[in-house]
mmCIF file of C-alpha atoms in Angstrom:
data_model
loop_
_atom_site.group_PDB
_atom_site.id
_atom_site.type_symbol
_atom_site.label_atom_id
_atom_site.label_comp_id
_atom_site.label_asym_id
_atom_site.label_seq_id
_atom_site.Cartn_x
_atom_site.Cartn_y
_atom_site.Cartn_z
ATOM 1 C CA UNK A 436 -3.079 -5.132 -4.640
ATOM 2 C CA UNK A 437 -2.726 -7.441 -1.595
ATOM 3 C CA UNK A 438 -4.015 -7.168 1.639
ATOM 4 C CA UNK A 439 -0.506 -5.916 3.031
ATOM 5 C CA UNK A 440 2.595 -6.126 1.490
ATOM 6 C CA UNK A 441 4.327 -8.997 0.887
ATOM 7 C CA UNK A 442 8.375 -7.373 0.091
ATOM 8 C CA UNK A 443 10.433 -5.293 2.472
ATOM 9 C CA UNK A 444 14.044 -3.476 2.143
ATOM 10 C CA UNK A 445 16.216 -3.904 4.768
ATOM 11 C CA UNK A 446 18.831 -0.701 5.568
ATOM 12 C CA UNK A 447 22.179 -2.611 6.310
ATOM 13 C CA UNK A 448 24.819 -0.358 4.845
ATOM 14 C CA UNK A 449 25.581 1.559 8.222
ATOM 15 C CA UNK A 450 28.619 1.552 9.645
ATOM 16 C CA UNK A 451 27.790 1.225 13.399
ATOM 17 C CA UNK A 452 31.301 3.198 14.889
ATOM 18 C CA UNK A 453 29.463 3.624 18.164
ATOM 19 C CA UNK A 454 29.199 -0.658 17.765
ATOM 20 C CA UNK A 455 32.711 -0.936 18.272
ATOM 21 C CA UNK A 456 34.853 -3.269 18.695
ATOM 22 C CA UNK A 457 31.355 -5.741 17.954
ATOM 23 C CA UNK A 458 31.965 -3.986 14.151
ATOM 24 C CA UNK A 459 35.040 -4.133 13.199
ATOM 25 C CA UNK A 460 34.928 -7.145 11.564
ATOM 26 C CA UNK A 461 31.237 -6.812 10.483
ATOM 27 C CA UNK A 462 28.525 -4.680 10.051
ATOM 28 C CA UNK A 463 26.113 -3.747 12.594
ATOM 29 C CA UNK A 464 23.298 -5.778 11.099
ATOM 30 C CA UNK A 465 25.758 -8.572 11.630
ATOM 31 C CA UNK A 466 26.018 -8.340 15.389
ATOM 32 C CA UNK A 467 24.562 -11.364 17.500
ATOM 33 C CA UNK A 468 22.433 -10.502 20.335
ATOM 34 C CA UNK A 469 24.123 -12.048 23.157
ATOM 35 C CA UNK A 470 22.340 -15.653 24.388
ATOM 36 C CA UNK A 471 20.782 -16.122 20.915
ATOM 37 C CA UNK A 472 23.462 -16.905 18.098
ATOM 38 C CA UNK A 473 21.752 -15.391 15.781
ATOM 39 C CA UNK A 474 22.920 -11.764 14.232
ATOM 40 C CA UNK A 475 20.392 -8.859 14.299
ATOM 41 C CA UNK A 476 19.296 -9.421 10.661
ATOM 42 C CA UNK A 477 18.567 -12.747 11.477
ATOM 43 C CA UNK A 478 16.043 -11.883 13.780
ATOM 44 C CA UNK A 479 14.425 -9.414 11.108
ATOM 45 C CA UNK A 480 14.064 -11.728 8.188
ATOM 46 C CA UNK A 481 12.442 -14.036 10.467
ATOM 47 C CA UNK A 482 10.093 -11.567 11.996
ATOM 48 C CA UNK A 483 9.109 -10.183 8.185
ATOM 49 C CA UNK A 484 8.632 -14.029 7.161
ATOM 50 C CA UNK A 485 6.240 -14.786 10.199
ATOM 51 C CA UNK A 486 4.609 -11.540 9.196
ATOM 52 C CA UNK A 487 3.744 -12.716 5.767
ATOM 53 C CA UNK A 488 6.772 -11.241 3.523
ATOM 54 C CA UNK A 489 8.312 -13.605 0.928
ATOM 55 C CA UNK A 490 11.189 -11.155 -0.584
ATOM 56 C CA UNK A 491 13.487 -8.795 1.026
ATOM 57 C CA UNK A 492 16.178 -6.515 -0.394
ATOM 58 C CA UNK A 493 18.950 -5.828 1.864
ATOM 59 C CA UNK A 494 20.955 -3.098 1.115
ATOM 60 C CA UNK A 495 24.780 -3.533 2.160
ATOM 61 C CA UNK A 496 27.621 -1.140 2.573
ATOM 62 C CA UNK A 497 30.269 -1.336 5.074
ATOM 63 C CA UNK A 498 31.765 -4.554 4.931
ATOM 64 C CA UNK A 499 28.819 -6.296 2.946
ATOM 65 C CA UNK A 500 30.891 -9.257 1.668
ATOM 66 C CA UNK A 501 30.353 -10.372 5.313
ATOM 67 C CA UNK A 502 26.883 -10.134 5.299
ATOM 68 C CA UNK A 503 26.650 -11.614 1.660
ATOM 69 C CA UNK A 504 28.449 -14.450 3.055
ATOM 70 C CA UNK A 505 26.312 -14.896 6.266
ATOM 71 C CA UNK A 506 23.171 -14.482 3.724
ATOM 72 C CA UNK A 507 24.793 -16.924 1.309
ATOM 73 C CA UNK A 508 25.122 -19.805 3.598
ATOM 74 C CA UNK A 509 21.772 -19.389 6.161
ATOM 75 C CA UNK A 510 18.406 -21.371 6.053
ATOM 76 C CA UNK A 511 16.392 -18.382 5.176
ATOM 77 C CA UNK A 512 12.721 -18.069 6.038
ATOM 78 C CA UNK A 513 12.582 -15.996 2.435
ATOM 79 C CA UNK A 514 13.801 -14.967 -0.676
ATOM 80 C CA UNK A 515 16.611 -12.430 -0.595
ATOM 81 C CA UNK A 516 18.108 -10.291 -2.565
ATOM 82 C CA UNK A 517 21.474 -7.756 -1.751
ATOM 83 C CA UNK A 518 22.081 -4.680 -2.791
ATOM 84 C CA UNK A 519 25.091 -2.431 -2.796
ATOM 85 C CA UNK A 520 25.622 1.238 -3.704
ATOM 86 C CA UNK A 521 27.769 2.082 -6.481
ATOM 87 C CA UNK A 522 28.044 5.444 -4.169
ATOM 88 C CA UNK A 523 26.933 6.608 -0.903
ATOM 89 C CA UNK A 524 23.726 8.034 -1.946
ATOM 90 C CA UNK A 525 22.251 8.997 1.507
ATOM 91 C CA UNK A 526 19.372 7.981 3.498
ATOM 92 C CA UNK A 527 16.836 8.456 0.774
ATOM 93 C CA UNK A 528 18.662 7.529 -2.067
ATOM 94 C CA UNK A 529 19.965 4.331 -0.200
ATOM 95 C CA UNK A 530 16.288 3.285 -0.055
ATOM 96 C CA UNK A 531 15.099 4.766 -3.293
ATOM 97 C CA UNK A 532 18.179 2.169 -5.279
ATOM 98 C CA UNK A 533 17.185 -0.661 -2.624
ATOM 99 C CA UNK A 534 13.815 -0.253 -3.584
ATOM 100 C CA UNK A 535 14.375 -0.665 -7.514
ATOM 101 C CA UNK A 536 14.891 -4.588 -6.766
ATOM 102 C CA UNK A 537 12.106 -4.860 -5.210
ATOM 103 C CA UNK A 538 9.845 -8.150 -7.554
ATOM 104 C CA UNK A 539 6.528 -6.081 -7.297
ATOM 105 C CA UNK A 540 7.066 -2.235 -7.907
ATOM 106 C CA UNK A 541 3.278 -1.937 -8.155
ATOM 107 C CA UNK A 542 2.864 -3.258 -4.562
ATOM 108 C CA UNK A 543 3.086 -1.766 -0.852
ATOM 109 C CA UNK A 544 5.998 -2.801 0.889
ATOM 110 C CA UNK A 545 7.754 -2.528 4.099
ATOM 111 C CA UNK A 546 11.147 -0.969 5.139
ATOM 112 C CA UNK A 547 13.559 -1.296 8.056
ATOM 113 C CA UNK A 548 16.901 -0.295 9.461
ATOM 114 C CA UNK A 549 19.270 -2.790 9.898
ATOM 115 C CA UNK A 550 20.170 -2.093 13.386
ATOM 116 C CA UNK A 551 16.415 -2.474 15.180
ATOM 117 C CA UNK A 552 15.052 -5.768 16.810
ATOM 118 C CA UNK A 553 11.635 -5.277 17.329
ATOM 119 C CA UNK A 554 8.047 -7.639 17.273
ATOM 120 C CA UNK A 555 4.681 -5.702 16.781
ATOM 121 C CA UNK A 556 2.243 -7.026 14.168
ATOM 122 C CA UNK A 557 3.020 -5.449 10.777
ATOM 123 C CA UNK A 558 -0.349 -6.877 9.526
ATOM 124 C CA UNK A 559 -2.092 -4.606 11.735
ATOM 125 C CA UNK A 560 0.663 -1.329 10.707
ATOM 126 C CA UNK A 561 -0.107 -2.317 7.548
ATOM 127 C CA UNK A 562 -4.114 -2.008 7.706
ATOM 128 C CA UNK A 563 -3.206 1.443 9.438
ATOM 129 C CA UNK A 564 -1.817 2.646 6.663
ATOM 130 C CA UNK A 565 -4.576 1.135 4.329
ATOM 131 C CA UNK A 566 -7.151 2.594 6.351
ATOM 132 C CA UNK A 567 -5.866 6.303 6.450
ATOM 133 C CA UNK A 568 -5.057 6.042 2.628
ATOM 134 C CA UNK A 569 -0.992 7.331 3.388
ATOM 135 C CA UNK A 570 1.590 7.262 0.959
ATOM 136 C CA UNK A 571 3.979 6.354 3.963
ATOM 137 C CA UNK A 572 3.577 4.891 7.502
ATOM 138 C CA UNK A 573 5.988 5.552 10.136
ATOM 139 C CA UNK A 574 5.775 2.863 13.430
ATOM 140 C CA UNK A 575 5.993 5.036 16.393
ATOM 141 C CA UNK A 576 7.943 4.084 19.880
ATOM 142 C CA UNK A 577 7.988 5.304 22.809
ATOM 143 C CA UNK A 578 11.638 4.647 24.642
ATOM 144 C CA UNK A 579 12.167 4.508 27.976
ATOM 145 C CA UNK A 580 14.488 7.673 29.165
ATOM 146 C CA UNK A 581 18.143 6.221 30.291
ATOM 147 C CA UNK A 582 18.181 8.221 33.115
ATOM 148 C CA UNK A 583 16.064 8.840 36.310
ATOM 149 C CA UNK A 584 13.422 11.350 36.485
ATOM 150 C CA UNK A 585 12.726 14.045 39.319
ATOM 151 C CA UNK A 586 8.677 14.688 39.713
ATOM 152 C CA UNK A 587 8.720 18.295 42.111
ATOM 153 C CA UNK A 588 5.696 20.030 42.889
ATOM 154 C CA UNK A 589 4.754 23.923 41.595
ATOM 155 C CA UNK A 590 6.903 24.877 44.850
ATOM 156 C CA UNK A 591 9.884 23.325 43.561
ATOM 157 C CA UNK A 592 9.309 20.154 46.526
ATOM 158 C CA UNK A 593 10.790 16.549 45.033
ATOM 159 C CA UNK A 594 7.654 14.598 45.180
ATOM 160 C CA UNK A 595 8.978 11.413 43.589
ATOM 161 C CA UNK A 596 12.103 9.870 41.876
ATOM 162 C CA UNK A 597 10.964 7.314 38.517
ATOM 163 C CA UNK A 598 13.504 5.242 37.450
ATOM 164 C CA UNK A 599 13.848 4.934 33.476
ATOM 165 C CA UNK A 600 10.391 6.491 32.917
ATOM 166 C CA UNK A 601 8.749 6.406 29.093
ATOM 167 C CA UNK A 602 9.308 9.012 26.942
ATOM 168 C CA UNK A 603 6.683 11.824 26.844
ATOM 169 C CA UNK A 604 7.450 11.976 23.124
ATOM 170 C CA UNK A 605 7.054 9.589 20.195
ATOM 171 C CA UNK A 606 9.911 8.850 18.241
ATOM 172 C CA UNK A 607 10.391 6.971 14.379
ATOM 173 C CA UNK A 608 10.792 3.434 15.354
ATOM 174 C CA UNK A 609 12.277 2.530 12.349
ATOM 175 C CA UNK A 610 10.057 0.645 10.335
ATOM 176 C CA UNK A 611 7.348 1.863 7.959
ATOM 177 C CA UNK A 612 5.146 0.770 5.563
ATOM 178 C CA UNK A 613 5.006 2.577 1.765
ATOM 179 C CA UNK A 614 2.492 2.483 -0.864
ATOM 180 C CA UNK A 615 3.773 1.879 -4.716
ATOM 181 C CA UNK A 616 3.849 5.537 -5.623
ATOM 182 C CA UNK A 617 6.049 6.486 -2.356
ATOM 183 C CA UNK A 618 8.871 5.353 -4.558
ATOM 184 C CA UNK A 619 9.298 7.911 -7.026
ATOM 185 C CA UNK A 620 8.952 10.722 -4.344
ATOM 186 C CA UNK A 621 12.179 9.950 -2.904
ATOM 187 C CA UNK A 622 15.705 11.756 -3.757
ATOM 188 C CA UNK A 623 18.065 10.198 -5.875
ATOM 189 C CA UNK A 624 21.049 11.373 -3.360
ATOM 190 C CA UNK A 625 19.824 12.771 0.534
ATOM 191 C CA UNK A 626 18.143 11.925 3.317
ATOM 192 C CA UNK A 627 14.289 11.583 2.725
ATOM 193 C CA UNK A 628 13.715 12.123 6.502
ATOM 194 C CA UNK A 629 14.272 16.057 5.455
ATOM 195 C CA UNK A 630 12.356 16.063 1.827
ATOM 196 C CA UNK A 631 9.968 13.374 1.472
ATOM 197 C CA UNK A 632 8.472 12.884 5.235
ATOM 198 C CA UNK A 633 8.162 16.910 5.721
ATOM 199 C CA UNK A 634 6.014 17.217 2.343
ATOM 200 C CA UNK A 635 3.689 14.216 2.838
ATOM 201 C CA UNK A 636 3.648 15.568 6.528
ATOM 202 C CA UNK A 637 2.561 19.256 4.945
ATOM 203 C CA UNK A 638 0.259 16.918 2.616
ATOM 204 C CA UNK A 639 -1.760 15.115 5.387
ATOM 205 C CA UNK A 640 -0.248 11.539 3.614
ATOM 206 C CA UNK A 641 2.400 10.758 5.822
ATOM 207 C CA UNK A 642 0.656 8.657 8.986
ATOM 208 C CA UNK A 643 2.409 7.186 12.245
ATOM 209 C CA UNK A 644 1.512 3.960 13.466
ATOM 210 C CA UNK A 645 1.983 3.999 17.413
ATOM 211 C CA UNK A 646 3.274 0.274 18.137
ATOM 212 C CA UNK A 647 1.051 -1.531 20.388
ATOM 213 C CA UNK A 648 1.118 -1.325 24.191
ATOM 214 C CA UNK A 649 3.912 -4.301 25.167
ATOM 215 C CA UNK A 650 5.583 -4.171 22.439
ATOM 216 C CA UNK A 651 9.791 -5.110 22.326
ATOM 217 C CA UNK A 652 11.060 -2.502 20.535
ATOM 218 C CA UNK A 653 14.717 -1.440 20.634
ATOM 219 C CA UNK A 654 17.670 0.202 18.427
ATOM 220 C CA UNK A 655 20.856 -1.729 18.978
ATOM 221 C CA UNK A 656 23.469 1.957 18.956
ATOM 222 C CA UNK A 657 26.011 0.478 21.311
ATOM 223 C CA UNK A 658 27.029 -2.158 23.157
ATOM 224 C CA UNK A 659 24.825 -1.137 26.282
ATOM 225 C CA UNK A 660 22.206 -1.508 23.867
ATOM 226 C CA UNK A 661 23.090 -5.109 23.372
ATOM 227 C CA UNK A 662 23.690 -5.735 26.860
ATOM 228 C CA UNK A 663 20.089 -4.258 27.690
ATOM 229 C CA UNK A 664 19.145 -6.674 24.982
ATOM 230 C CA UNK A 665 20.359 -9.444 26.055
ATOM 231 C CA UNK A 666 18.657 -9.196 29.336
ATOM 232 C CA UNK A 667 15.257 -8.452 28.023
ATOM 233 C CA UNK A 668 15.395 -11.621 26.002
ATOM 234 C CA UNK A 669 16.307 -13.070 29.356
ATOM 235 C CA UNK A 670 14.171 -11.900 31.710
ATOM 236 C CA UNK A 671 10.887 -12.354 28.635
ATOM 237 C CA UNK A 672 12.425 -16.568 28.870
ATOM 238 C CA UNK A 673 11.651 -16.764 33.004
ATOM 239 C CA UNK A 674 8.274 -14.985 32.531
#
């Protein structure tokens, strides 16, 4: 088995409504962050490259002769391979097909949803998971809240107002990292989030990888989102 994993699937089947107009003519892995030229997936398969992966499987759905096409004619960093559902199988069974191209079935491998733009060292996610023997790895985020926060004191006295302040909670980032075996433990049809996670959870196999302090890490929902993004990406250029 190799050090980490060297294949990752790629969710792209979504169809990003709260994305529009940006999707109606593609699908949300197709959208360009503003001030790059370069569509969301874009930035993924040259993230998983840099981190070592030499095949992804992408699996497509809404409107995925666009992103066939886009695939089709790019200088990729890696070998892909696409994917498409003969029927909506859910969250679970979406990866569970997607994961039946994979080259190396007896290998770990990595898994993402097409909508999050992100840079955190999978090597290091990947030795996690290695080091707590888990079937399945879960990156963990911590957003920032999109509103304002009120600090008061036990009297009820506002002490301070915190603008955007971190979440107190971890949330699933997104990406993960799955030994061999996690494969046949998911659902042919359903979401995997409510089966699989909850009984490696109940297990003690299911670990969650807390993504490194300074991290970028965000889900592109809605055009805000990109907006936000495009700013980041900005502001990280003048540092």
């Amino acid at each position: 088995m190799t050090a980490h994993p060297t294949q990752a699937v790629i969710l792209a089947g979504g169809q990003g409504s709260r994305l529009r107009p940006y999707t109606d003519d593609r699908p949300k892995p197709m959208v360009e962050i503003p001030g790059t030229g370069t569509p969301i997936i874009g930035h993924q398969l040259a993230w998983l490259a840099a981190e070592g992966v030499t095949d992804a499987v992408v699996s497509c759905g809404h409107l995925a002769e666009v992103l066939q096409e886009w695939l089709a004619g790019a200088e990729l960093p890696l070998r892909v391979t696409t994917v498409i559902e003969p029927e909506p199988l859910g969250r679970g069974g979406g990866l569970k097909f997607a994961a039946r191209s994979l080259p190396r079935a007896d290998e770990p491998w990595y898994a993402t949803n097409g909508d999050i733009w992100t840079r955190f060292s999978l090597r290091e996610m990947a030795a996690f998971h290695a080091e707590r023997d888990a079937t399945a790895t879960l990156a963990l985020a911590r957003p920032r809240i999109p509103w304002g926060a009120v600090e008061t004191d036990e009297f009820g006295h506002v002490l301070d107002f915190i603008e955007a302040p971190p979440s107190p909670y971890l949330i699933n980032a997104g990406v993960y990292v799955f030994s061999p075996s996690f494969t046949g433990l998911l659902p042919d049809w359903g979401d995997h989030e409510r089966a699989t996670f909850p009984r490696l959870a109940r297990e003690r196999r299911l670990a969650g990888f807390p993504l490194p302090q300074g991290s970028y890490w965000r889900a592109i929902d809605t055009a805000k989102d990109l907006t936000e993004a495009a700013r980041e990406l900005a502001q990280h250029r003048g540092e």
